[in-house]
Coordinates of C-alpha atoms and ligand atoms in Angstrom, one line a residue:
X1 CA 64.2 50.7 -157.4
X2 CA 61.6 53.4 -157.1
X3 CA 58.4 53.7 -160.1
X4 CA 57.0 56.6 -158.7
X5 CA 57.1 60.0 -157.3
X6 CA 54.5 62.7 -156.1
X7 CA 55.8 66.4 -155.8
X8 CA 53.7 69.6 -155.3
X9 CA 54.1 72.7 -157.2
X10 CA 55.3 75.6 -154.9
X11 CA 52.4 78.4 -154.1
X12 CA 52.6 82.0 -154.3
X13 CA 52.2 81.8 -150.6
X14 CA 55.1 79.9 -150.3
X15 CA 57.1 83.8 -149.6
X16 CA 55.5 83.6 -146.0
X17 CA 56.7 79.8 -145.3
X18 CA 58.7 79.0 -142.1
X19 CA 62.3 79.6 -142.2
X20 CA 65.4 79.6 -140.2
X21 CA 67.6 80.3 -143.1
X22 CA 68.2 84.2 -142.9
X23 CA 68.6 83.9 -146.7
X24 CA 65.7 86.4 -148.0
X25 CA 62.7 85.3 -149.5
X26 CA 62.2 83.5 -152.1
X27 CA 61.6 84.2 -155.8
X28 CA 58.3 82.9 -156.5
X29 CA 59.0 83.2 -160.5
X30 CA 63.0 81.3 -159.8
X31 CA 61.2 78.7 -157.2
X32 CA 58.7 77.4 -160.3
X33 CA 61.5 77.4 -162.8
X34 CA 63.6 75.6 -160.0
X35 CA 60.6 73.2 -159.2
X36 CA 60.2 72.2 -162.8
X37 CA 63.9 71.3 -163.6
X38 CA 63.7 69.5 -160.5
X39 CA 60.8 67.1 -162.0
X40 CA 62.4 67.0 -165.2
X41 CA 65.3 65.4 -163.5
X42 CA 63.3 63.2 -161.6
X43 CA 62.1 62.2 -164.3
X44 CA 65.1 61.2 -166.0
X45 CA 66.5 58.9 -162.9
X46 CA 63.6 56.6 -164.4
X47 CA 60.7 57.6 -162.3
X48 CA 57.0 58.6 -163.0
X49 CA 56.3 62.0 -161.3
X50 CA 52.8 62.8 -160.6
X51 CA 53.1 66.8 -160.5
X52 CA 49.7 68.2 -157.4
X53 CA 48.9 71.6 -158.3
X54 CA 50.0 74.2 -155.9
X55 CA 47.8 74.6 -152.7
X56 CA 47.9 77.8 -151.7
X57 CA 46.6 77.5 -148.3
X58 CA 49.7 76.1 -146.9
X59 CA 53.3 78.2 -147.7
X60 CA 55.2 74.9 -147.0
X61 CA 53.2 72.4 -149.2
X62 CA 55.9 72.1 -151.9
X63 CA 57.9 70.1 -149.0
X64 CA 55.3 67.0 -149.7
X65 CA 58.1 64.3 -148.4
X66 CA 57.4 65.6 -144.5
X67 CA 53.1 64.6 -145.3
X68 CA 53.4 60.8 -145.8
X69 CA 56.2 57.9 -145.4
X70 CA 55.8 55.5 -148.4
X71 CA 56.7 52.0 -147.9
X72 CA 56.8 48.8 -150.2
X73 CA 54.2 48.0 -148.5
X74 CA 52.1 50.8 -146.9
X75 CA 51.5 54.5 -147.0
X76 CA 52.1 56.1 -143.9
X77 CA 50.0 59.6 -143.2
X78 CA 52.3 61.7 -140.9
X79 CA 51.0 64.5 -138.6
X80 CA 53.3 67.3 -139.0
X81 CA 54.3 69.0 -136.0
X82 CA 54.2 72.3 -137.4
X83 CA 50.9 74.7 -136.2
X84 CA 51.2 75.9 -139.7
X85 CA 51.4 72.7 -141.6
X86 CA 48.8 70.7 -140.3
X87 CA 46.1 69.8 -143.0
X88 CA 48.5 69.6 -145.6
X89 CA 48.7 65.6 -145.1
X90 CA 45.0 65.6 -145.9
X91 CA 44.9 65.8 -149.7
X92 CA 47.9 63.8 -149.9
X93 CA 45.9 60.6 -148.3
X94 CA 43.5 61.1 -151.1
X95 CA 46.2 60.8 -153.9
X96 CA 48.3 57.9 -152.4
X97 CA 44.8 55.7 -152.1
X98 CA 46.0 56.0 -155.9
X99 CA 49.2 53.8 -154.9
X100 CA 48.0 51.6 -151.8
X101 CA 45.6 49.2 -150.2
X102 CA 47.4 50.1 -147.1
X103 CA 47.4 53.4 -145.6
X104 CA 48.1 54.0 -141.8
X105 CA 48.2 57.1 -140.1
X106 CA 49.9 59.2 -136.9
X107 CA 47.4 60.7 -134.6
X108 CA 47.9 63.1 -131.9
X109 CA 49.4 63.4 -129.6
X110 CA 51.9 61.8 -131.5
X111 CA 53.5 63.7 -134.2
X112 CA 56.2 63.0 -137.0
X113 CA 57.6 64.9 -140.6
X114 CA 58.9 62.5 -142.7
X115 CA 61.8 64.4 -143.2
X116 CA 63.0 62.8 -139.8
X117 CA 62.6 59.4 -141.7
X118 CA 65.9 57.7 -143.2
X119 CA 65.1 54.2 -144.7
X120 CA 68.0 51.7 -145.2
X121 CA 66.4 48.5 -146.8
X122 CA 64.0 47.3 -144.2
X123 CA 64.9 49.4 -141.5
X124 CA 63.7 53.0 -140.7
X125 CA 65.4 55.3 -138.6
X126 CA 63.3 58.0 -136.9
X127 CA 64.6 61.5 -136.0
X128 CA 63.2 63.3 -132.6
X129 CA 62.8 66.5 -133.2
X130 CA 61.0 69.8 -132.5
X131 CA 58.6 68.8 -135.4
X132 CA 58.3 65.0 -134.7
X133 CA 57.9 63.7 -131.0
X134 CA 58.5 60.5 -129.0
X135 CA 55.0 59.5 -129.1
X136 CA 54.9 60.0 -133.1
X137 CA 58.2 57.7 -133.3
X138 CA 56.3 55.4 -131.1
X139 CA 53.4 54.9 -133.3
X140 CA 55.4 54.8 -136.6
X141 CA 57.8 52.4 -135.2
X142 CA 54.5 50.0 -134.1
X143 CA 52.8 50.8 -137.7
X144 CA 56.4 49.7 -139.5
X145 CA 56.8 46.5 -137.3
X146 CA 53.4 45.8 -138.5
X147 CA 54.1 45.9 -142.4
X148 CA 57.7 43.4 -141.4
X149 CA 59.6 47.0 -140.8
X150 CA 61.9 47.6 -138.4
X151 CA 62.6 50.9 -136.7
X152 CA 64.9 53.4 -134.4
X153 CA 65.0 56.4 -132.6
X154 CA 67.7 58.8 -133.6
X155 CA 67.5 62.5 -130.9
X156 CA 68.3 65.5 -132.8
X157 CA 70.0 68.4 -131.2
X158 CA 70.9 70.9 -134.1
X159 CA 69.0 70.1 -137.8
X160 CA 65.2 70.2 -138.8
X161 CA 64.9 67.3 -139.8
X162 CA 66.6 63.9 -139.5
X163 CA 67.5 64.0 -143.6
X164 CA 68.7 67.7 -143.3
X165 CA 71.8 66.2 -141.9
X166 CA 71.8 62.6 -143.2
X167 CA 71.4 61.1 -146.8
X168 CA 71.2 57.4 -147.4
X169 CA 72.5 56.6 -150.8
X170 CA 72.0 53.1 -151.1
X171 CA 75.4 50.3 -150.9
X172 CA 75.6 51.2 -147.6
X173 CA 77.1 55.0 -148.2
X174 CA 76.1 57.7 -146.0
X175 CA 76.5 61.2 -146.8
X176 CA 77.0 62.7 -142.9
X177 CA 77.4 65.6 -141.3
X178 CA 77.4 67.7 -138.1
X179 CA 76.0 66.3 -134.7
X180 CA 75.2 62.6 -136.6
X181 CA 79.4 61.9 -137.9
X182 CA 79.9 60.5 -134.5
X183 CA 76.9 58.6 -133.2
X184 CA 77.2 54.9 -133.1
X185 CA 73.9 54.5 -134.5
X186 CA 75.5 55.1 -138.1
X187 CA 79.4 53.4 -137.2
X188 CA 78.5 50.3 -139.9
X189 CA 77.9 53.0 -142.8
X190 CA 80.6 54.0 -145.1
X191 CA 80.1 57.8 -144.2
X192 CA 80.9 59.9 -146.6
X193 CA 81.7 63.7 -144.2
X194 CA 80.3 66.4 -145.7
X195 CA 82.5 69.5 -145.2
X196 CA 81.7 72.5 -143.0
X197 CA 81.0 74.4 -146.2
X198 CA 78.9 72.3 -148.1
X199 CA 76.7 71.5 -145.5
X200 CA 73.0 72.0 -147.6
X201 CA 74.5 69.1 -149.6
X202 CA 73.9 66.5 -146.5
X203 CA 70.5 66.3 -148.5
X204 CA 70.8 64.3 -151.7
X205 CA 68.5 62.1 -152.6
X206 CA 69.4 58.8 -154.1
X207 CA 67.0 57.7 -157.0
X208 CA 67.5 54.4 -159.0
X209 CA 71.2 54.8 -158.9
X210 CA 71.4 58.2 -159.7
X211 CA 72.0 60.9 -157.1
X212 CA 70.7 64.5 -157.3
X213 CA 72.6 67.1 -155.6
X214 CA 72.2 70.4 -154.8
X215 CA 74.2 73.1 -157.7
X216 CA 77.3 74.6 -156.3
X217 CA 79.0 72.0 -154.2
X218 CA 82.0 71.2 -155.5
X219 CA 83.6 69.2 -152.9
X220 CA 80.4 67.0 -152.1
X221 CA 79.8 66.8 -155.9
X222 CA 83.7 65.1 -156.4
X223 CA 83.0 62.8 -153.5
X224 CA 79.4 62.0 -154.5
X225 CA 80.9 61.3 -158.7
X226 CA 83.9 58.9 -157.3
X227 CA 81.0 56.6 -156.0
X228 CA 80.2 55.9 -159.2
X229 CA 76.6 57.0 -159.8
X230 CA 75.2 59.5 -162.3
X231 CA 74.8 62.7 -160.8
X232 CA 72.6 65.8 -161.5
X233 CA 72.9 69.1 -160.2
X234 CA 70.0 71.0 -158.8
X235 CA 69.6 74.7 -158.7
X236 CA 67.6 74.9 -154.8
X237 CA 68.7 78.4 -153.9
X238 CA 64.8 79.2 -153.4
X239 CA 63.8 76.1 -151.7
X240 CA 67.1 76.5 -149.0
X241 CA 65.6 80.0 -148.3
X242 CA 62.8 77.7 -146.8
X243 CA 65.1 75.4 -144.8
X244 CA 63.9 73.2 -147.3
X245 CA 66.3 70.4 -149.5
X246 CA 66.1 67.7 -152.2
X247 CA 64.6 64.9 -150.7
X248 CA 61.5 67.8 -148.8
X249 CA 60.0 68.2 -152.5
X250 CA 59.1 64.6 -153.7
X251 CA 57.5 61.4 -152.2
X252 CA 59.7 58.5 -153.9
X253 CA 58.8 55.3 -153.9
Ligands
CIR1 C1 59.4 73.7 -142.8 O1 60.0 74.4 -142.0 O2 58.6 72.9 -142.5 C2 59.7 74.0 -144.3 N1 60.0 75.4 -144.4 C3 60.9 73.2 -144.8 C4 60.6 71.7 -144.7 C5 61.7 70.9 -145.1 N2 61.4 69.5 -145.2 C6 62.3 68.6 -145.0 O3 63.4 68.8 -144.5 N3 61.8 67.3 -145.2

C-alpha cells in the first residue's frame, strides 16, 4: 500500500519542455487544471499528496517520478540524463529527507530517470535508455541489492522511458505494449496488450488498488475495469504534449 505521494505543480515554462510528441504546446491554464484533478484523484486512492510549488527553472519539473526512486526502505536520488533536467533532483533530496533515514544517490558518469524504473514486489527492473545508461543501472542495481532489493536490466529500442511502454498493476498484471509484448523478461506476467491505438494508456499507475488511466481509452479502460479495480480517468492531453504520462507526475510510495 502506498501513504504518500510528492507531485510538482507544472511551471509556466513548462511550454519550452522537451518533446517528441508533435502534438502542439501545451496549455499552461488546461495543464494546472489537469494537474490539480490529478492530485484530487490521488488523493482519493487513499494517499497523502504533498503538492512542491512549481520551479520554473526547469520546463520538465512537473515529471518529479524521473528525480528520485522511493523504496520501502530508501530514497534513491537519480541523475537525469537530460542536459536540461539536471538540477531538478536537487530540491527533491531536500523534501524526501522529510520521508527517509536512507537516501542514496547516482553519480556520474552513471545516469538513470526513474521513469525507466518498474518495481514488482522486491524486484526492480531498470530500462536502458537514451536518458538512463549502463553505468546508472549498474549503480542502482548495487544501491537496491544493498537495501535486500533485487534488480535487472531491460534495453530499450523505441520508448522514453521504461514505464512509457510498461505498467505494473500489482497481482501480477501487466499492461504491455510495443517492443516489451514479446521479451521473455516479462513471459511470467499476465500481460494485458495494449492496442496500437491506445498506446499513451501503456502508463497507468496502480495506487492502493485503484488504477488511474489516462481519459479517452476506451478499449484499455474495458480491459483495465474487468480486472476488478476502481478506475479513474485522467484528462493528460497537456502532459502527452510533453511525452509525459501518469506515473511522470507523482513520486508514490
Ligand atoms: C522529458 O522528456 O523528460 C519530459 N518531457 C517527459 C518526462 C516523462 N517522464 C516519464 O516518462 N517518467
Amino acid at each position: 500500500m502506498f501513504k504518500h505521494a510528492i507531485v510538482r505543480k507544472p511551471c509556466q515554462a513548462m511550454i519550452d519542455g522537451i518533446t517528441t510528441a508533435n502534438l502542439g504546446t501545451p496549455d499552461y491554464e488546461l495543464a494546472l487544471k489537469q494537474h490539480d484533478f490529478y492530485v484530487e484523484t490521488l488523493k482519493k486512492c487513499g494517499v497523502e499528496v504533498t503538492v512542491l510549488e512549481a520551479d520554473e527553472r526547469y520546463p520538465d519539473s512537473c515529471f518529479v517520478e524521473d528525480v528520485a526512486l522511493c523504496t520501502k526502505k530508501c530514497a534513491i536520488i537519480t541523475n537525469p540524463g537530460a542536459p536540461t533536467r539536471k538540477g531538478e533532483e536537487e530540491e527533491m533530496k531536500e523534501v524526501l529527507k522529510r520521508f527517509y533515514e536512507n537516501m542514496e544517490f547516482i553519480q556520474d558518469p552513471g545516469t538513470v530517470e526513474a521513469g525507466d524504473i518498474m518495481m514488482v514486489g522486491d524486484h526492480f527492473y531498470i530500462g536502458l535508455s537514451a536518458r538512463t545508461n549502463q553505468e546508472g543501472a549498474r549503480q542502482m542495481i548495487h544501491i537496491l541489492n544493498k537495501c535486500g532489493f533485487t534488480g535487472s536490466m531491460v534495453p530499450l529500442k523505441e520508448v522514453l522511458h521504461l514505464k512509457t511502454g510498461l505498467s505494473y498493476l500489482e497481482n501480477n498484471h501487466l499492461l504491455i505494449s510495443g517492443e516489451f509484448v514479446e521479451d521473455p523478461a516479462f513471459k511470467e506476467f499476465h500481460k494485458i496488450i495494449v492496442s496500437e491505438d491506445e498506446l499513451y494508456t501503456s502508463n497507468c499507475i496502480w495506487v492502493n488498488d485503484h488504477v488511474l488511466i489516462p481519459a479517452g481509452f476506451p478499449k484499455t479502460l474495458k480491459e483495465v475495469e474487468q480486472l476488478g479495480y476502481v478506475v479513474h480517468e485522467v484528462d493528460m492531453s497537456e502532459f502527452r504534449k510533453l511525452d509525459g504520462g501518469l506515473s511522470c507526475l507523482s513520486l508514490r510510495f
